[in-house]
PDB file of C-alpha atoms in Angstrom:
ATOM      1  CA  HIS A 672     -10.137 -11.437  11.158  1.00 88.00           C
ATOM      2  CA  VAL A 673      -8.535  -9.735   8.161  1.00 91.00           C
ATOM      3  CA  GLN A 674      -5.212 -11.118   7.007  1.00 94.00           C
ATOM      4  CA  LEU A 675      -2.791  -9.366   4.665  1.00 96.00           C
ATOM      5  CA  VAL A 676       0.313 -10.949   3.150  1.00 96.00           C
ATOM      6  CA  GLU A 677       2.755  -8.911   1.073  1.00 96.00           C
ATOM      7  CA  SER A 678       5.310 -10.196  -1.393  1.00 96.00           C
ATOM      8  CA  GLY A 679       7.470  -8.951  -4.246  1.00 96.00           C
ATOM      9  CA  GLY A 680      10.063  -6.841  -2.486  1.00 93.00           C
ATOM     10  CA  GLY A 681      13.727  -6.967  -3.417  1.00 96.00           C
ATOM     11  CA  SER A 682      16.691  -4.959  -4.578  1.00 97.00           C
ATOM     12  CA  VAL A 683      16.782  -2.883  -7.750  1.00 97.00           C
ATOM     13  CA  GLN A 684      18.912  -0.172  -9.276  1.00 98.00           C
ATOM     14  CA  ALA A 685      17.685   3.392  -9.471  1.00 98.00           C
ATOM     15  CA  GLY A 686      15.373   3.854 -12.431  1.00 98.00           C
ATOM     16  CA  GLY A 687      14.188   0.267 -12.259  1.00 98.00           C
ATOM     17  CA  SER A 688      10.793  -1.233 -11.408  1.00 98.00           C
ATOM     18  CA  LEU A 689       9.293  -3.570  -8.844  1.00 98.00           C
ATOM     19  CA  ALA A 690       5.787  -4.873  -8.329  1.00 97.00           C
ATOM     20  CA  LEU A 691       4.464  -5.644  -4.857  1.00 98.00           C
ATOM     21  CA  SER A 692       1.474  -7.892  -4.153  1.00 97.00           C
ATOM     22  CA  CYS A 693      -0.860  -8.019  -1.171  1.00 97.00           C
ATOM     23  CA  VAL A 694      -3.158 -11.001  -0.778  1.00 96.00           C
ATOM     24  CA  ALA A 695      -6.056 -10.078   1.490  1.00 94.00           C
ATOM     25  CA  ALA A 696      -8.309 -12.556   3.291  1.00 91.00           C
ATOM     26  CA  LYS A 697     -11.625 -11.979   5.040  1.00 90.00           C
ATOM     27  CA  LEU A 698     -12.164  -8.405   3.892  1.00 88.00           C
ATOM     28  CA  THR A 699     -15.517  -6.965   4.939  1.00 85.00           C
ATOM     29  CA  TYR A 700     -17.566  -3.830   4.302  1.00 79.00           C
ATOM     30  CA  SER A 701     -15.560  -2.168   7.093  1.00 83.00           C
ATOM     31  CA  THR A 702     -12.198  -2.926   5.450  1.00 86.00           C
ATOM     32  CA  ASN A 703     -12.827  -1.789   1.899  1.00 89.00           C
ATOM     33  CA  CYS A 704     -10.023   0.730   1.664  1.00 94.00           C
ATOM     34  CA  ILE A 705      -6.605  -0.801   0.985  1.00 96.00           C
ATOM     35  CA  SER A 706      -3.391   1.122   1.097  1.00 97.00           C
ATOM     36  CA  TRP A 707       0.349   0.763   0.827  1.00 98.00           C
ATOM     37  CA  PHE A 708       2.562   2.383   3.428  1.00 98.00           C
ATOM     38  CA  ARG A 709       6.310   2.468   3.759  1.00 98.00           C
ATOM     39  CA  GLN A 710       8.757   3.007   6.559  1.00 98.00           C
ATOM     40  CA  ALA A 711      12.414   3.849   6.099  1.00 96.00           C
ATOM     41  CA  PRO A 712      14.939   3.456   8.954  1.00 93.00           C
ATOM     42  CA  GLY A 713      14.559   6.279  11.449  1.00 94.00           C
ATOM     43  CA  LYS A 714      11.466   7.674   9.744  1.00 96.00           C
ATOM     44  CA  GLU A 715       7.747   7.504  10.399  1.00 96.00           C
ATOM     45  CA  ARG A 716       5.514   5.178   8.436  1.00 97.00           C
ATOM     46  CA  GLU A 717       3.984   7.092   5.533  1.00 97.00           C
ATOM     47  CA  GLY A 718       1.111   6.323   3.197  1.00 97.00           C
ATOM     48  CA  VAL A 719       2.036   6.150  -0.487  1.00 98.00           C
ATOM     49  CA  ALA A 720      -1.101   4.862  -2.245  1.00 98.00           C
ATOM     50  CA  ALA A 721      -4.667   3.792  -1.472  1.00 97.00           C
ATOM     51  CA  ILE A 722      -7.563   2.236  -3.365  1.00 95.00           C
ATOM     52  CA  GLU A 723     -11.255   1.881  -2.552  1.00 91.00           C
ATOM     53  CA  THR A 724     -12.283  -1.658  -3.425  1.00 84.00           C
ATOM     54  CA  GLY A 725     -15.741  -0.730  -4.719  1.00 81.00           C
ATOM     55  CA  ALA A 726     -15.319   2.348  -6.885  1.00 77.00           C
ATOM     56  CA  ARG A 727     -11.611   1.609  -7.471  1.00 86.00           C
ATOM     57  CA  SER A 728     -10.823   5.247  -6.690  1.00 92.00           C
ATOM     58  CA  THR A 729      -7.104   5.702  -6.131  1.00 95.00           C
ATOM     59  CA  TYR A 730      -5.025   8.112  -4.094  1.00 96.00           C
ATOM     60  CA  TYR A 731      -1.291   8.816  -4.119  1.00 97.00           C
ATOM     61  CA  ALA A 732       1.271  10.683  -2.097  1.00 98.00           C
ATOM     62  CA  ASP A 733       2.904  13.499  -4.035  1.00 97.00           C
ATOM     63  CA  SER A 734       6.275  11.782  -3.689  1.00 97.00           C
ATOM     64  CA  VAL A 735       5.157   8.796  -5.795  1.00 98.00           C
ATOM     65  CA  LYS A 736       2.492  10.294  -8.074  1.00 97.00           C
ATOM     66  CA  GLY A 737       3.203   9.402 -11.686  1.00 97.00           C
ATOM     67  CA  ARG A 738       5.636   6.637 -10.705  1.00 98.00           C
ATOM     68  CA  PHE A 739       3.574   4.219  -8.600  1.00 98.00           C
ATOM     69  CA  THR A 740       0.270   2.581  -9.517  1.00 98.00           C
ATOM     70  CA  ILE A 741      -2.077   0.816  -7.089  1.00 97.00           C
ATOM     71  CA  SER A 742      -4.577  -1.670  -8.460  1.00 95.00           C
ATOM     72  CA  LYS A 743      -6.815  -4.594  -7.560  1.00 92.00           C
ATOM     73  CA  ASP A 744      -7.185  -7.935  -9.271  1.00 89.00           C
ATOM     74  CA  ASN A 745     -10.666  -8.325 -10.769  1.00 80.00           C
ATOM     75  CA  ALA A 746     -10.951 -11.951  -9.732  1.00 81.00           C
ATOM     76  CA  ASP A 747      -9.970 -11.845  -6.084  1.00 85.00           C
ATOM     77  CA  ASP A 748      -8.750  -9.691  -3.226  1.00 89.00           C
ATOM     78  CA  THR A 749      -5.190  -9.305  -4.422  1.00 94.00           C
ATOM     79  CA  PHE A 750      -3.815  -5.790  -4.533  1.00 96.00           C
ATOM     80  CA  TYR A 751      -0.748  -4.564  -6.348  1.00 97.00           C
ATOM     81  CA  LEU A 752       1.685  -1.681  -6.166  1.00 98.00           C
ATOM     82  CA  GLN A 753       3.569  -1.208  -9.421  1.00 98.00           C
ATOM     83  CA  MET A 754       6.627   0.927  -8.739  1.00 98.00           C
ATOM     84  CA  ASP A 755       8.456   2.463 -11.692  1.00 98.00           C
ATOM     85  CA  SER A 756      11.340   4.939 -11.966  1.00 98.00           C
ATOM     86  CA  LEU A 757      12.457   3.942  -8.497  1.00 98.00           C
ATOM     87  CA  LYS A 758      14.754   6.236  -6.541  1.00 98.00           C
ATOM     88  CA  PRO A 759      17.085   5.505  -3.615  1.00 97.00           C
ATOM     89  CA  GLU A 760      14.694   7.454  -1.368  1.00 97.00           C
ATOM     90  CA  ASP A 761      12.020   4.836  -2.094  1.00 98.00           C
ATOM     91  CA  THR A 762      14.046   2.357  -0.021  1.00 98.00           C
ATOM     92  CA  ALA A 763      11.851   1.188   2.859  1.00 98.00           C
ATOM     93  CA  VAL A 764       9.795  -1.652   4.249  1.00 98.00           C
ATOM     94  CA  TYR A 765       6.462  -1.581   2.436  1.00 98.00           C
ATOM     95  CA  TYR A 766       3.259  -2.558   4.232  1.00 98.00           C
ATOM     96  CA  CYS A 767      -0.217  -3.346   3.014  1.00 97.00           C
ATOM     97  CA  ALA A 768      -3.056  -2.074   5.226  1.00 97.00           C
ATOM     98  CA  ALA A 769      -6.848  -2.397   5.345  1.00 96.00           C
ATOM     99  CA  GLY A 770      -9.348   0.032   6.807  1.00 94.00           C
ATOM    100  CA  PRO A 771     -12.830   1.483   6.359  1.00 91.00           C
ATOM    101  CA  MET A 772     -13.876   3.646   3.429  1.00 85.00           C
ATOM    102  CA  ASN A 773     -15.785   5.903   5.797  1.00 87.00           C
ATOM    103  CA  SER A 774     -13.381   7.445   8.264  1.00 89.00           C
ATOM    104  CA  PRO A 775     -12.513  10.874   9.662  1.00 90.00           C
ATOM    105  CA  TYR A 776      -8.909  10.201   8.691  1.00 92.00           C
ATOM    106  CA  GLY A 777      -7.377  10.723   5.277  1.00 91.00           C
ATOM    107  CA  ARG A 778      -6.866   7.777   2.979  1.00 94.00           C
ATOM    108  CA  LEU A 779      -3.095   7.990   3.430  1.00 95.00           C
ATOM    109  CA  SER A 780      -3.318   8.511   7.170  1.00 95.00           C
ATOM    110  CA  ARG A 781      -1.968   5.708   9.338  1.00 95.00           C
ATOM    111  CA  SER A 782      -4.799   6.278  11.835  1.00 94.00           C
ATOM    112  CA  ARG A 783      -7.382   5.095   9.298  1.00 94.00           C
ATOM    113  CA  TYR A 784      -6.076   1.542   9.122  1.00 95.00           C
ATOM    114  CA  ASN A 785      -6.494  -1.225  11.666  1.00 93.00           C
ATOM    115  CA  TYR A 786      -5.093  -4.250   9.826  1.00 95.00           C
ATOM    116  CA  TRP A 787      -1.503  -4.528   8.642  1.00 97.00           C
ATOM    117  CA  GLY A 788       0.637  -7.019   6.805  1.00 97.00           C
ATOM    118  CA  GLN A 789       4.111  -8.056   7.914  1.00 96.00           C
ATOM    119  CA  GLY A 790       5.931  -5.879   5.377  1.00 97.00           C
ATOM    120  CA  THR A 791       8.330  -6.491   2.515  1.00 97.00           C
ATOM    121  CA  GLN A 792      11.712  -4.818   2.012  1.00 98.00           C
ATOM    122  CA  VAL A 793      12.413  -2.685  -1.048  1.00 98.00           C
ATOM    123  CA  THR A 794      15.976  -1.498  -1.590  1.00 98.00           C
ATOM    124  CA  VAL A 795      16.919   0.912  -4.379  1.00 98.00           C
ATOM    125  CA  SER A 796      20.610   1.612  -4.967  1.00 97.00           C
TER     126      SER A 796
END
């Protein structure tokens, strides 16, 4: 089955940058939409960015638009989340998720995704 492994989290000062990576294994035609979610303490998990692996179409939450960039490596199934101009409110555990391109749920909706990584902590102070 699909496996997702995130890395790249850490601590950074406000205004700084971090880049997260998600190595995906065994992706199929039914898991060709990859997204990044985050969950802060006491809050629900929210979608921040998504990419369709074929057309490379990208989608962003309003809270990160213009600051975060989701991308895919051309050579393999590694996905990235470049995070710039970080704010303290970006502090959360960040998760990579895989789901189908065709779905009744929005691309940043948790219900769309059925495979999840273990998460990586991002702390902005």
